[in-house]
PDB file of C-alpha atoms and ligand atoms in Angstrom:
ATOM      1  CA  UNK A   1     -51.091  15.102  73.764  1.00  0.00           C
ATOM      2  CA  UNK A   2     -53.513  18.012  73.478  1.00  0.00           C
ATOM      3  CA  UNK A   3     -53.585  20.226  70.409  1.00  0.00           C
ATOM      4  CA  UNK A   4     -51.575  23.058  72.030  1.00  0.00           C
ATOM      5  CA  UNK A   5     -48.839  20.608  73.035  1.00  0.00           C
ATOM      6  CA  UNK A   6     -48.806  19.105  69.549  1.00  0.00           C
ATOM      7  CA  UNK A   7     -48.355  22.525  67.920  1.00  0.00           C
ATOM      8  CA  UNK A   8     -45.748  23.677  70.452  1.00  0.00           C
ATOM      9  CA  UNK A   9     -43.705  20.463  70.276  1.00  0.00           C
ATOM     10  CA  UNK A  10     -43.515  20.486  66.497  1.00  0.00           C
ATOM     11  CA  UNK A  11     -40.228  21.954  65.495  1.00  0.00           C
ATOM     12  CA  UNK A  12     -38.004  21.524  62.503  1.00  0.00           C
ATOM     13  CA  UNK A  13     -35.881  18.475  63.222  1.00  0.00           C
ATOM     14  CA  UNK A  14     -32.528  18.199  61.486  1.00  0.00           C
ATOM     15  CA  UNK A  15     -31.048  15.143  63.243  1.00  0.00           C
ATOM     16  CA  UNK A  16     -32.952  11.833  63.365  1.00  0.00           C
ATOM     17  CA  UNK A  17     -32.535   8.562  65.226  1.00  0.00           C
ATOM     18  CA  UNK A  18     -31.666   5.503  63.154  1.00  0.00           C
ATOM     19  CA  UNK A  19     -35.087   3.993  63.832  1.00  0.00           C
ATOM     20  CA  UNK A  20     -37.550   2.815  61.184  1.00  0.00           C
ATOM     21  CA  UNK A  21     -40.998   4.381  60.973  1.00  0.00           C
ATOM     22  CA  UNK A  22     -43.959   1.980  60.726  1.00  0.00           C
ATOM     23  CA  UNK A  23     -46.143   2.417  57.658  1.00  0.00           C
ATOM     24  CA  UNK A  24     -49.307   2.129  59.818  1.00  0.00           C
ATOM     25  CA  UNK A  25     -48.382   5.307  61.734  1.00  0.00           C
ATOM     26  CA  UNK A  26     -47.822   7.269  58.538  1.00  0.00           C
ATOM     27  CA  UNK A  27     -51.080   5.962  57.067  1.00  0.00           C
ATOM     28  CA  UNK A  28     -53.003   6.956  60.216  1.00  0.00           C
ATOM     29  CA  UNK A  29     -51.579  10.473  59.994  1.00  0.00           C
ATOM     30  CA  UNK A  30     -52.274  10.885  56.279  1.00  0.00           C
ATOM     31  CA  UNK A  31     -55.765   9.398  56.648  1.00  0.00           C
ATOM     32  CA  UNK A  32     -56.557  11.926  59.401  1.00  0.00           C
ATOM     33  CA  UNK A  33     -54.969  14.786  57.423  1.00  0.00           C
ATOM     34  CA  UNK A  34     -57.447  14.162  54.606  1.00  0.00           C
ATOM     35  CA  UNK A  35     -59.850  16.177  56.769  1.00  0.00           C
ATOM     36  CA  UNK A  36     -57.692  19.316  56.303  1.00  0.00           C
ATOM     37  CA  UNK A  37     -59.726  22.175  54.828  1.00  0.00           C
ATOM     38  CA  UNK A  38     -59.296  23.528  51.302  1.00  0.00           C
ATOM     39  CA  UNK A  39     -60.966  26.299  49.336  1.00  0.00           C
ATOM     40  CA  UNK A  40     -63.866  24.807  47.355  1.00  0.00           C
ATOM     41  CA  UNK A  41     -62.866  21.428  48.865  1.00  0.00           C
ATOM     42  CA  UNK A  42     -60.398  21.046  45.961  1.00  0.00           C
ATOM     43  CA  UNK A  43     -57.938  19.043  48.142  1.00  0.00           C
ATOM     44  CA  UNK A  44     -55.130  19.977  45.726  1.00  0.00           C
ATOM     45  CA  UNK A  45     -52.330  18.068  47.539  1.00  0.00           C
ATOM     46  CA  UNK A  46     -50.794  15.007  45.854  1.00  0.00           C
ATOM     47  CA  UNK A  47     -47.993  13.173  47.580  1.00  0.00           C
ATOM     48  CA  UNK A  48     -45.658  10.193  47.433  1.00  0.00           C
ATOM     49  CA  UNK A  49     -44.078   8.632  50.526  1.00  0.00           C
ATOM     50  CA  UNK A  50     -40.653   7.039  50.149  1.00  0.00           C
ATOM     51  CA  UNK A  51     -38.520   4.956  52.458  1.00  0.00           C
ATOM     52  CA  UNK A  52     -35.784   2.310  52.064  1.00  0.00           C
ATOM     53  CA  UNK A  53     -34.059   1.831  48.729  1.00  0.00           C
ATOM     54  CA  UNK A  54     -36.219   4.229  46.654  1.00  0.00           C
ATOM     55  CA  UNK A  55     -35.417   6.990  49.165  1.00  0.00           C
ATOM     56  CA  UNK A  56     -31.708   6.181  49.275  1.00  0.00           C
ATOM     57  CA  UNK A  57     -31.578   6.277  45.478  1.00  0.00           C
ATOM     58  CA  UNK A  58     -33.356   9.661  45.381  1.00  0.00           C
ATOM     59  CA  UNK A  59     -30.958  11.152  47.935  1.00  0.00           C
ATOM     60  CA  UNK A  60     -28.011   9.890  45.906  1.00  0.00           C
ATOM     61  CA  UNK A  61     -29.368  11.516  42.744  1.00  0.00           C
ATOM     62  CA  UNK A  62     -29.984  14.840  44.532  1.00  0.00           C
ATOM     63  CA  UNK A  63     -26.566  14.975  46.179  1.00  0.00           C
ATOM     64  CA  UNK A  64     -24.901  14.302  42.823  1.00  0.00           C
ATOM     65  CA  UNK A  65     -26.867  16.932  40.852  1.00  0.00           C
ATOM     66  CA  UNK A  66     -26.657  20.701  40.733  1.00  0.00           C
ATOM     67  CA  UNK A  67     -29.823  22.763  41.163  1.00  0.00           C
ATOM     68  CA  UNK A  68     -32.151  22.602  38.174  1.00  0.00           C
ATOM     69  CA  UNK A  69     -32.389  25.452  35.655  1.00  0.00           C
ATOM     70  CA  UNK A  70     -34.939  26.942  35.213  1.00  0.00           C
ATOM     71  CA  UNK A  71     -36.092  26.755  38.809  1.00  0.00           C
ATOM     72  CA  UNK A  72     -39.248  24.835  39.740  1.00  0.00           C
ATOM     73  CA  UNK A  73     -40.525  28.012  41.423  1.00  0.00           C
ATOM     74  CA  UNK A  74     -38.922  30.951  43.195  1.00  0.00           C
ATOM     75  CA  UNK A  75     -38.234  29.663  46.708  1.00  0.00           C
ATOM     76  CA  UNK A  76     -37.224  33.150  47.777  1.00  0.00           C
ATOM     77  CA  UNK A  77     -38.654  35.877  45.517  1.00  0.00           C
ATOM     78  CA  UNK A  78     -36.452  38.909  44.921  1.00  0.00           C
ATOM     79  CA  UNK A  79     -37.095  42.075  46.875  1.00  0.00           C
ATOM     80  CA  UNK A  80     -38.104  40.525  50.204  1.00  0.00           C
ATOM     81  CA  UNK A  81     -37.892  43.458  52.662  1.00  0.00           C
ATOM     82  CA  UNK A  82     -35.002  43.504  55.127  1.00  0.00           C
ATOM     83  CA  UNK A  83     -37.298  43.053  58.136  1.00  0.00           C
ATOM     84  CA  UNK A  84     -38.150  39.550  56.918  1.00  0.00           C
ATOM     85  CA  UNK A  85     -34.537  38.752  56.087  1.00  0.00           C
ATOM     86  CA  UNK A  86     -33.700  39.746  59.655  1.00  0.00           C
ATOM     87  CA  UNK A  87     -36.082  37.076  60.938  1.00  0.00           C
ATOM     88  CA  UNK A  88     -34.219  34.518  58.850  1.00  0.00           C
ATOM     89  CA  UNK A  89     -30.873  35.869  60.050  1.00  0.00           C
ATOM     90  CA  UNK A  90     -31.896  35.666  63.691  1.00  0.00           C
ATOM     91  CA  UNK A  91     -33.029  32.022  63.666  1.00  0.00           C
ATOM     92  CA  UNK A  92     -30.121  30.994  61.429  1.00  0.00           C
ATOM     93  CA  UNK A  93     -27.680  32.502  63.952  1.00  0.00           C
ATOM     94  CA  UNK A  94     -29.219  30.331  66.699  1.00  0.00           C
ATOM     95  CA  UNK A  95     -29.108  27.272  64.469  1.00  0.00           C
ATOM     96  CA  UNK A  96     -25.496  27.803  63.376  1.00  0.00           C
ATOM     97  CA  UNK A  97     -24.414  28.359  66.992  1.00  0.00           C
ATOM     98  CA  UNK A  98     -26.121  25.068  67.949  1.00  0.00           C
ATOM     99  CA  UNK A  99     -24.269  23.331  65.115  1.00  0.00           C
ATOM    100  CA  UNK A 100     -20.998  24.954  66.203  1.00  0.00           C
ATOM    101  CA  UNK A 101     -20.582  26.657  62.823  1.00  0.00           C
ATOM    102  CA  UNK A 102     -18.868  30.039  62.728  1.00  0.00           C
ATOM    103  CA  UNK A 103     -20.426  33.007  60.901  1.00  0.00           C
ATOM    104  CA  UNK A 104     -17.672  33.044  58.264  1.00  0.00           C
ATOM    105  CA  UNK A 105     -17.166  29.306  57.892  1.00  0.00           C
ATOM    106  CA  UNK A 106     -18.549  29.033  54.352  1.00  0.00           C
ATOM    107  CA  UNK A 107     -17.405  25.426  53.940  1.00  0.00           C
ATOM    108  CA  UNK A 108     -19.173  24.190  57.082  1.00  0.00           C
ATOM    109  CA  UNK A 109     -22.305  26.151  56.161  1.00  0.00           C
ATOM    110  CA  UNK A 110     -22.351  24.540  52.720  1.00  0.00           C
ATOM    111  CA  UNK A 111     -21.843  21.052  54.222  1.00  0.00           C
ATOM    112  CA  UNK A 112     -24.692  21.707  56.653  1.00  0.00           C
ATOM    113  CA  UNK A 113     -26.950  22.900  53.851  1.00  0.00           C
ATOM    114  CA  UNK A 114     -26.138  19.845  51.701  1.00  0.00           C
ATOM    115  CA  UNK A 115     -27.656  17.691  54.468  1.00  0.00           C
ATOM    116  CA  UNK A 116     -31.026  18.953  53.175  1.00  0.00           C
ATOM    117  CA  UNK A 117     -30.624  16.540  50.278  1.00  0.00           C
ATOM    118  CA  UNK A 118     -30.293  13.491  52.519  1.00  0.00           C
ATOM    119  CA  UNK A 119     -33.265  14.882  54.489  1.00  0.00           C
ATOM    120  CA  UNK A 120     -31.050  15.191  57.578  1.00  0.00           C
ATOM    121  CA  UNK A 121     -30.964  11.395  57.936  1.00  0.00           C
ATOM    122  CA  UNK A 122     -34.747  10.936  58.226  1.00  0.00           C
ATOM    123  CA  UNK A 123     -35.905   7.428  57.210  1.00  0.00           C
ATOM    124  CA  UNK A 124     -39.088   8.585  55.451  1.00  0.00           C
ATOM    125  CA  UNK A 125     -39.783  11.422  52.997  1.00  0.00           C
ATOM    126  CA  UNK A 126     -43.139  12.848  51.960  1.00  0.00           C
ATOM    127  CA  UNK A 127     -42.912  14.437  48.495  1.00  0.00           C
ATOM    128  CA  UNK A 128     -45.737  16.817  47.659  1.00  0.00           C
ATOM    129  CA  UNK A 129     -46.740  18.045  44.213  1.00  0.00           C
ATOM    130  CA  UNK A 130     -49.537  20.323  43.033  1.00  0.00           C
ATOM    131  CA  UNK A 131     -51.229  20.477  39.620  1.00  0.00           C
ATOM    132  CA  UNK A 132     -49.714  23.391  37.657  1.00  0.00           C
ATOM    133  CA  UNK A 133     -53.178  24.813  37.004  1.00  0.00           C
ATOM    134  CA  UNK A 134     -53.584  25.690  40.711  1.00  0.00           C
ATOM    135  CA  UNK A 135     -52.923  29.225  41.991  1.00  0.00           C
ATOM    136  CA  UNK A 136     -51.890  30.895  45.278  1.00  0.00           C
ATOM    137  CA  UNK A 137     -55.113  29.998  47.159  1.00  0.00           C
ATOM    138  CA  UNK A 138     -54.559  26.315  46.402  1.00  0.00           C
ATOM    139  CA  UNK A 139     -50.857  26.553  47.350  1.00  0.00           C
ATOM    140  CA  UNK A 140     -52.051  27.807  50.703  1.00  0.00           C
ATOM    141  CA  UNK A 141     -54.390  24.785  50.944  1.00  0.00           C
ATOM    142  CA  UNK A 142     -51.400  22.508  50.441  1.00  0.00           C
ATOM    143  CA  UNK A 143     -49.554  24.442  53.174  1.00  0.00           C
ATOM    144  CA  UNK A 144     -52.448  23.887  55.567  1.00  0.00           C
ATOM    145  CA  UNK A 145     -52.433  20.202  54.745  1.00  0.00           C
ATOM    146  CA  UNK A 146     -48.676  20.003  55.354  1.00  0.00           C
ATOM    147  CA  UNK A 147     -49.031  21.646  58.771  1.00  0.00           C
ATOM    148  CA  UNK A 148     -51.915  19.301  59.607  1.00  0.00           C
ATOM    149  CA  UNK A 149     -49.633  16.379  58.717  1.00  0.00           C
ATOM    150  CA  UNK A 150     -46.763  17.762  60.841  1.00  0.00           C
ATOM    151  CA  UNK A 151     -48.993  18.292  63.887  1.00  0.00           C
ATOM    152  CA  UNK A 152     -50.594  14.853  63.536  1.00  0.00           C
ATOM    153  CA  UNK A 153     -47.119  13.289  63.288  1.00  0.00           C
ATOM    154  CA  UNK A 154     -46.516  14.553  66.832  1.00  0.00           C
ATOM    155  CA  UNK A 155     -49.500  12.446  67.918  1.00  0.00           C
ATOM    156  CA  UNK A 156     -47.590   9.383  66.674  1.00  0.00           C
ATOM    157  CA  UNK A 157     -44.415  10.511  68.477  1.00  0.00           C
ATOM    158  CA  UNK A 158     -42.924  11.418  65.100  1.00  0.00           C
ATOM    159  CA  UNK A 159     -41.048  14.508  63.930  1.00  0.00           C
ATOM    160  CA  UNK A 160     -40.543  16.322  60.663  1.00  0.00           C
ATOM    161  CA  UNK A 161     -38.734  18.916  58.604  1.00  0.00           C
ATOM    162  CA  UNK A 162     -40.520  20.550  55.670  1.00  0.00           C
ATOM    163  CA  UNK A 163     -38.091  20.746  52.744  1.00  0.00           C
ATOM    164  CA  UNK A 164     -38.707  23.362  50.085  1.00  0.00           C
ATOM    165  CA  UNK A 165     -35.002  22.979  49.255  1.00  0.00           C
ATOM    166  CA  UNK A 166     -36.061  19.788  47.439  1.00  0.00           C
ATOM    167  CA  UNK A 167     -37.680  22.063  44.835  1.00  0.00           C
ATOM    168  CA  UNK A 168     -34.133  22.727  43.573  1.00  0.00           C
ATOM    169  CA  UNK A 169     -34.447  19.187  42.211  1.00  0.00           C
ATOM    170  CA  UNK A 170     -38.164  19.224  41.428  1.00  0.00           C
ATOM    171  CA  UNK A 171     -37.899  17.683  37.971  1.00  0.00           C
ATOM    172  CA  UNK A 172     -35.497  14.975  39.122  1.00  0.00           C
ATOM    173  CA  UNK A 173     -37.865  14.096  41.986  1.00  0.00           C
ATOM    174  CA  UNK A 174     -40.920  13.959  39.715  1.00  0.00           C
ATOM    175  CA  UNK A 175     -39.093  11.670  37.317  1.00  0.00           C
ATOM    176  CA  UNK A 176     -38.031   9.449  40.237  1.00  0.00           C
ATOM    177  CA  UNK A 177     -41.579   9.081  41.590  1.00  0.00           C
ATOM    178  CA  UNK A 178     -43.375   8.992  38.244  1.00  0.00           C
ATOM    179  CA  UNK A 179     -45.171  12.344  38.322  1.00  0.00           C
ATOM    180  CA  UNK A 180     -45.619  14.317  35.078  1.00  0.00           C
ATOM    181  CA  UNK A 181     -43.558  17.513  34.828  1.00  0.00           C
ATOM    182  CA  UNK A 182     -46.002  18.820  32.252  1.00  0.00           C
ATOM    183  CA  UNK A 183     -49.010  18.699  34.556  1.00  0.00           C
ATOM    184  CA  UNK A 184     -47.452  19.129  38.028  1.00  0.00           C
ATOM    185  CA  UNK A 185     -45.133  21.346  40.023  1.00  0.00           C
ATOM    186  CA  UNK A 186     -43.065  19.833  42.777  1.00  0.00           C
ATOM    187  CA  UNK A 187     -43.820  21.905  45.874  1.00  0.00           C
ATOM    188  CA  UNK A 188     -42.160  20.550  49.008  1.00  0.00           C
ATOM    189  CA  UNK A 189     -40.431  17.573  50.556  1.00  0.00           C
ATOM    190  CA  UNK A 190     -40.757  16.546  54.181  1.00  0.00           C
ATOM    191  CA  UNK A 191     -38.351  14.567  56.334  1.00  0.00           C
ATOM    192  CA  UNK A 192     -40.180  12.250  58.747  1.00  0.00           C
ATOM    193  CA  UNK A 193     -38.674  10.228  61.576  1.00  0.00           C
ATOM    194  CA  UNK A 194     -37.892  10.207  65.286  1.00  0.00           C
ATOM    195  CA  UNK A 195     -35.951  13.183  66.628  1.00  0.00           C
ATOM    196  CA  UNK A 196     -32.561  12.782  68.266  1.00  0.00           C
ATOM    197  CA  UNK A 197     -33.575  14.519  71.490  1.00  0.00           C
ATOM    198  CA  UNK A 198     -29.976  15.264  72.487  1.00  0.00           C
ATOM    199  CA  UNK A 199     -28.788  16.881  69.248  1.00  0.00           C
ATOM    200  CA  UNK A 200     -28.109  20.603  69.872  1.00  0.00           C
ATOM    201  CA  UNK A 201     -29.464  21.414  66.398  1.00  0.00           C
ATOM    202  CA  UNK A 202     -32.852  20.090  67.557  1.00  0.00           C
ATOM    203  CA  UNK A 203     -32.850  22.222  70.686  1.00  0.00           C
ATOM    204  CA  UNK A 204     -31.899  25.819  69.881  1.00  0.00           C
ATOM    205  CA  UNK A 205     -34.204  28.724  70.704  1.00  0.00           C
ATOM    206  CA  UNK A 206     -36.696  29.429  67.932  1.00  0.00           C
ATOM    207  CA  UNK A 207     -37.397  33.105  67.488  1.00  0.00           C
ATOM    208  CA  UNK A 208     -40.825  34.565  66.696  1.00  0.00           C
ATOM    209  CA  UNK A 209     -42.296  38.038  66.439  1.00  0.00           C
ATOM    210  CA  UNK A 210     -44.442  39.159  69.393  1.00  0.00           C
ATOM    211  CA  UNK A 211     -48.109  38.415  68.706  1.00  0.00           C
ATOM    212  CA  UNK A 212     -49.217  42.039  68.948  1.00  0.00           C
ATOM    213  CA  UNK A 213     -46.821  43.080  66.187  1.00  0.00           C
ATOM    214  CA  UNK A 214     -48.541  40.776  63.692  1.00  0.00           C
ATOM    215  CA  UNK A 215     -52.188  40.581  64.872  1.00  0.00           C
ATOM    216  CA  UNK A 216     -54.494  43.483  65.641  1.00  0.00           C
ATOM    217  CA  UNK A 217     -57.564  43.022  67.810  1.00  0.00           C
ATOM    218  CA  UNK A 218     -60.498  45.344  67.196  1.00  0.00           C
ATOM    219  CA  UNK A 219     -63.934  45.670  68.722  1.00  0.00           C
ATOM    220  CA  UNK A 220     -63.274  43.644  71.879  1.00  0.00           C
ATOM    221  CA  UNK A 221     -64.525  45.024  75.197  1.00  0.00           C
TER     222      UNK A 221
HETATM  223  C1  FMN B   1     -42.795  25.362  53.528  1.00  0.00           C
HETATM  224  C2  FMN B   1     -41.543  25.227  54.355  1.00  0.00           C
HETATM  225  C3  FMN B   1     -40.377  24.834  53.760  1.00  0.00           C
HETATM  226  C4  FMN B   1     -39.198  24.667  54.503  1.00  0.00           C
HETATM  227  N1  FMN B   1     -38.053  24.214  53.889  1.00  0.00           N
HETATM  228  C5  FMN B   1     -36.948  23.976  54.628  1.00  0.00           C
HETATM  229  C6  FMN B   1     -35.795  23.420  54.001  1.00  0.00           C
HETATM  230  O1  FMN B   1     -35.737  23.185  52.803  1.00  0.00           O
HETATM  231  N2  FMN B   1     -34.719  23.167  54.787  1.00  0.00           N
HETATM  232  C7  FMN B   1     -34.724  23.391  56.131  1.00  0.00           C
HETATM  233  O2  FMN B   1     -33.719  23.102  56.777  1.00  0.00           O
HETATM  234  N3  FMN B   1     -35.809  23.937  56.747  1.00  0.00           N
HETATM  235  C8  FMN B   1     -36.910  24.221  56.032  1.00  0.00           C
HETATM  236  N4  FMN B   1     -38.035  24.739  56.629  1.00  0.00           N
HETATM  237  C9  FMN B   1     -38.032  24.943  58.084  1.00  0.00           C
HETATM  238  C10 FMN B   1     -37.972  26.411  58.490  1.00  0.00           C
HETATM  239  O3  FMN B   1     -36.661  26.863  58.390  1.00  0.00           O
HETATM  240  C11 FMN B   1     -38.507  26.490  59.937  1.00  0.00           C
HETATM  241  O4  FMN B   1     -39.871  26.167  59.929  1.00  0.00           O
HETATM  242  C12 FMN B   1     -38.331  27.873  60.545  1.00  0.00           C
HETATM  243  O5  FMN B   1     -36.970  28.199  60.659  1.00  0.00           O
HETATM  244  C13 FMN B   1     -38.962  27.924  61.938  1.00  0.00           C
HETATM  245  O6  FMN B   1     -38.412  26.922  62.776  1.00  0.00           O
HETATM  246  P1  FMN B   1     -39.281  25.768  63.426  1.00  0.00           P
HETATM  247  O7  FMN B   1     -40.004  25.019  62.330  1.00  0.00           O
HETATM  248  O8  FMN B   1     -38.292  24.869  64.149  1.00  0.00           O
HETATM  249  O9  FMN B   1     -40.254  26.394  64.370  1.00  0.00           O
HETATM  250  C14 FMN B   1     -39.201  24.943  55.898  1.00  0.00           C
HETATM  251  C15 FMN B   1     -40.397  25.366  56.489  1.00  0.00           C
HETATM  252  C16 FMN B   1     -41.542  25.498  55.742  1.00  0.00           C
HETATM  253  C17 FMN B   1     -42.827  25.927  56.428  1.00  0.00           C
END
């Protein structure tokens, strides 16, 4: 798989096959992802990988708990302009149509959203924390590392879903994996497994802005 294919074939997968993931594959990916760049070479990502019983137990705790208060961090800051909310609305409409969920079916939408907390049936979860002392530049480093991981997973035939929804249970997760709440923020979970290629929710059209509306080119001949 070349790099363009790896990037293009990564998509958020929300239905997984019941097929275990070998530790060696995950280790190869994470070993390679250590070469991700970071400002000042801080490498501020810290992660725990769970499968089997520890993962089942975490999912059970999350599905039985309400969201934590106060929040770990603002997943969606207030005042996001409508143009961005429209982007969310557009892709969500495609996703809900693929899942056969009607616009006004609040119960089905809630049930679908609760599947976040069982990581959509993925057999492996990557749980990423960041030292509290780090700021926005380092958060972006962790984001780059996460994307590097997701693209490398494609090289192993694996799929993923980043899960910031897990931050609703950040403290519970840190307690479960033995990370200090005092020193660390929980940033993001990630579902890892093999995609169900036939599931409609893994195959809907993903919408993006046209390149020229977000990137300007200057000084080219
Ligand atoms: C940092 C991050 C966190 C995300 N958290 C969630 C999540 O909690 N639940 C979920 O279903 N999707 C989550 N997503 C997936 C996005 O919804 C998805 O990337 C976006 O809709 C574009 O679709 P695509 O990844 O299939 O191209 C997250 C994506 C990113 C980058």
